[in-house]
Amino acid sequence: MAIERTLSIIKPDATKRNLTGKINAKFEEAGLRVIAQKRIHLSKAQAGVFYEVHAERPFYDELCDFMASEPVVVQVLEGEGAILKNREVMGATNPAEAAPGTIRAEFAESVGENSVHGSDAPETAAVEISYFFAGLELVG
Ligand code: ADP
Ligand code: MG
């Protein structure tokens, strides 16, 4: 399988509870490398652009408020099949359905406040990485 890069976000519910290191340990244990990382505080408008694909969903406004409520850690993960592997490490969107040992099973508080974001396909990974990081920031 090819080496891929994917965009990950440690969400406000997790940064607030000081879980950045514990979540990064899950990535590293799975063979994913954190090759770029920064802590930022999104505006609601910036969160809205990031989640534009969900603009028509009933939870969109709540999601944008949540993503702007506290700092987030945005990061690029690299590894073999990183996009799918990260989705496995994250677990299902709803923590009640997430497999044991996954980040969401262990740390998420609800279907909305679910600790992490991960790109879902190569196309979205490329767009999402470039939303947060310049090429010069990705040293591998
Ligand atoms: P994922 O993050 O697993 O890719 P989605 O892309 O479907 O999930 O949704 C994006 C984010 O929107 C979720 O991670 C979660 O924070 C929020 N969300 C999704 N479904 C709901 C819902 N039913 N109620 C509230 N928030 C939701
Ligand atoms: Mg998604």
mmCIF file of N, CA, C and O and ligand atoms in Angstrom, residues 11 51 54 57 59 62-63 66-67 87 90-93 104 111-114 116-118 120, ligand 1:
data_model
loop_
_atom_site.group_PDB
_atom_site.id
_atom_site.type_symbol
_atom_site.label_atom_id
_atom_site.label_comp_id
_atom_site.label_asym_id
_atom_site.label_seq_id
_atom_site.Cartn_x
_atom_site.Cartn_y
_atom_site.Cartn_z
ATOM 1 N N LYS A 11 -10.050 17.796 18.324
ATOM 2 C CA LYS A 11 -11.146 18.762 18.464
ATOM 3 C C LYS A 11 -11.187 19.395 19.865
ATOM 4 O O LYS A 11 -10.546 18.890 20.806
ATOM 5 N N TYR A 51 -16.067 22.789 7.156
ATOM 6 C CA TYR A 51 -17.159 21.802 7.185
ATOM 7 C C TYR A 51 -18.275 22.136 6.189
ATOM 8 O O TYR A 51 -19.400 21.679 6.356
ATOM 9 N N HIS A 54 -21.066 19.900 5.002
ATOM 10 C CA HIS A 54 -22.192 19.580 5.890
ATOM 11 C C HIS A 54 -23.154 20.758 6.071
ATOM 12 O O HIS A 54 -24.001 20.723 6.972
ATOM 13 N N ARG A 57 -26.781 20.136 6.731
ATOM 14 C CA ARG A 57 -27.170 19.199 7.803
ATOM 15 C C ARG A 57 -27.685 19.967 9.010
ATOM 16 O O ARG A 57 -27.246 21.090 9.282
ATOM 17 N N PHE A 59 -27.088 19.716 12.063
ATOM 18 C CA PHE A 59 -26.117 19.952 13.137
ATOM 19 C C PHE A 59 -25.005 20.935 12.739
ATOM 20 O O PHE A 59 -24.077 21.175 13.511
ATOM 21 N N GLU A 62 -24.322 24.062 15.106
ATOM 22 C CA GLU A 62 -23.794 23.552 16.381
ATOM 23 C C GLU A 62 -22.344 23.071 16.196
ATOM 24 O O GLU A 62 -21.473 23.315 17.035
ATOM 25 N N LEU A 63 -22.080 22.400 15.073
ATOM 26 C CA LEU A 63 -20.737 21.886 14.784
ATOM 27 C C LEU A 63 -19.733 23.045 14.642
ATOM 28 O O LEU A 63 -18.618 22.980 15.187
ATOM 29 N N PHE A 66 -19.066 24.606 18.040
ATOM 30 C CA PHE A 66 -18.202 23.699 18.808
ATOM 31 C C PHE A 66 -16.749 23.797 18.350
ATOM 32 O O PHE A 66 -15.832 23.937 19.175
ATOM 33 N N MET A 67 -16.520 23.780 17.032
ATOM 34 C CA MET A 67 -15.140 23.790 16.519
ATOM 35 C C MET A 67 -14.419 25.103 16.813
ATOM 36 O O MET A 67 -13.184 25.151 16.817
ATOM 37 N N ARG A 87 -8.861 6.490 9.942
ATOM 38 C CA ARG A 87 -10.297 6.307 10.207
ATOM 39 C C ARG A 87 -10.518 5.113 11.143
ATOM 40 O O ARG A 87 -11.410 5.135 11.986
ATOM 41 N N MET A 90 -9.504 6.207 14.657
ATOM 42 C CA MET A 90 -10.504 7.140 15.193
ATOM 43 C C MET A 90 -11.715 6.409 15.744
ATOM 44 O O MET A 90 -12.243 6.771 16.789
ATOM 45 N N GLY A 91 -12.226 5.429 15.010
ATOM 46 C CA GLY A 91 -13.482 4.764 15.362
ATOM 47 C C GLY A 91 -14.677 5.478 14.759
ATOM 48 O O GLY A 91 -14.549 6.550 14.178
ATOM 49 N N ALA A 92 -15.842 4.886 14.927
ATOM 50 C CA ALA A 92 -17.070 5.408 14.313
ATOM 51 C C ALA A 92 -17.397 6.801 14.840
ATOM 52 O O ALA A 92 -17.051 7.151 15.972
ATOM 53 N N THR A 93 -18.115 7.579 14.001
ATOM 54 C CA THR A 93 -18.491 8.952 14.342
ATOM 55 C C THR A 93 -19.193 9.015 15.703
ATOM 56 O O THR A 93 -18.895 9.883 16.531
ATOM 57 N N ARG A 104 -12.265 7.398 19.598
ATOM 58 C CA ARG A 104 -13.609 7.855 19.956
ATOM 59 C C ARG A 104 -14.235 6.981 21.044
ATOM 60 O O ARG A 104 -14.955 7.484 21.908
ATOM 61 N N VAL A 111 -21.767 12.201 19.854
ATOM 62 C CA VAL A 111 -21.611 12.125 18.393
ATOM 63 C C VAL A 111 -21.086 13.450 17.835
ATOM 64 O O VAL A 111 -20.372 13.466 16.822
ATOM 65 N N GLY A 112 -21.392 14.556 18.475
ATOM 66 C CA GLY A 112 -20.894 15.860 18.019
ATOM 67 C C GLY A 112 -19.504 16.139 18.554
ATOM 68 O O GLY A 112 -18.595 16.514 17.800
ATOM 69 N N GLU A 113 -19.336 15.943 19.843
ATOM 70 C CA GLU A 113 -18.049 16.250 20.502
ATOM 71 C C GLU A 113 -17.245 14.961 20.575
ATOM 72 O O GLU A 113 -17.157 14.297 21.615
ATOM 73 N N ASN A 114 -16.696 14.595 19.421
ATOM 74 C CA ASN A 114 -16.122 13.256 19.275
ATOM 75 C C ASN A 114 -14.604 13.252 19.056
ATOM 76 O O ASN A 114 -14.053 12.346 18.441
ATOM 77 N N VAL A 116 -11.932 13.850 17.495
ATOM 78 C CA VAL A 116 -11.024 13.899 16.346
ATOM 79 C C VAL A 116 -11.779 14.022 15.020
ATOM 80 O O VAL A 116 -12.915 13.556 14.895
ATOM 81 N N HIS A 117 -11.095 14.655 14.066
ATOM 82 C CA HIS A 117 -11.518 14.642 12.661
ATOM 83 C C HIS A 117 -10.454 13.903 11.860
ATOM 84 O O HIS A 117 -9.263 14.008 12.161
ATOM 85 N N GLY A 118 -10.858 13.202 10.805
ATOM 86 C CA GLY A 118 -9.899 12.612 9.875
ATOM 87 C C GLY A 118 -10.461 12.660 8.467
ATOM 88 O O GLY A 118 -11.651 12.393 8.264
ATOM 89 N N ASP A 120 -11.543 11.656 4.740
ATOM 90 C CA ASP A 120 -12.186 10.386 4.381
ATOM 91 C C ASP A 120 -11.773 9.830 3.018
ATOM 92 O O ASP A 120 -12.217 8.751 2.640
HETATM 93 P P1 ADP B 1 -16.751 11.952 10.672
HETATM 94 O O1 ADP B 1 -16.135 13.022 11.542
HETATM 95 O O2 ADP B 1 -16.716 10.598 11.333
HETATM 96 O O3 ADP B 1 -16.191 11.922 9.268
HETATM 97 P P2 ADP B 1 -19.133 13.208 9.527
HETATM 98 O O4 ADP B 1 -18.250 13.664 8.407
HETATM 99 O O5 ADP B 1 -20.390 12.485 9.179
HETATM 100 O O6 ADP B 1 -18.326 12.287 10.566
HETATM 101 O O7 ADP B 1 -19.565 14.463 10.416
HETATM 102 C C1 ADP B 1 -18.642 15.488 10.701
HETATM 103 C C2 ADP B 1 -18.768 15.859 12.153
HETATM 104 O O8 ADP B 1 -20.055 16.440 12.384
HETATM 105 C C3 ADP B 1 -18.704 14.688 13.142
HETATM 106 O O9 ADP B 1 -17.394 14.274 13.438
HETATM 107 C C4 ADP B 1 -19.386 15.290 14.354
HETATM 108 O O10 ADP B 1 -18.530 16.184 15.073
HETATM 109 C C5 ADP B 1 -20.501 16.100 13.695
HETATM 110 N N1 ADP B 1 -21.742 15.307 13.588
HETATM 111 C C6 ADP B 1 -21.992 14.291 12.713
HETATM 112 N N2 ADP B 1 -23.226 13.771 12.906
HETATM 113 C C7 ADP B 1 -23.784 14.483 13.925
HETATM 114 C C8 ADP B 1 -25.049 14.451 14.601
HETATM 115 N N3 ADP B 1 -25.980 13.552 14.277
HETATM 116 N N4 ADP B 1 -25.260 15.330 15.621
HETATM 117 C C9 ADP B 1 -24.311 16.237 15.959
HETATM 118 N N5 ADP B 1 -23.105 16.328 15.368
HETATM 119 C C10 ADP B 1 -22.827 15.466 14.368
#
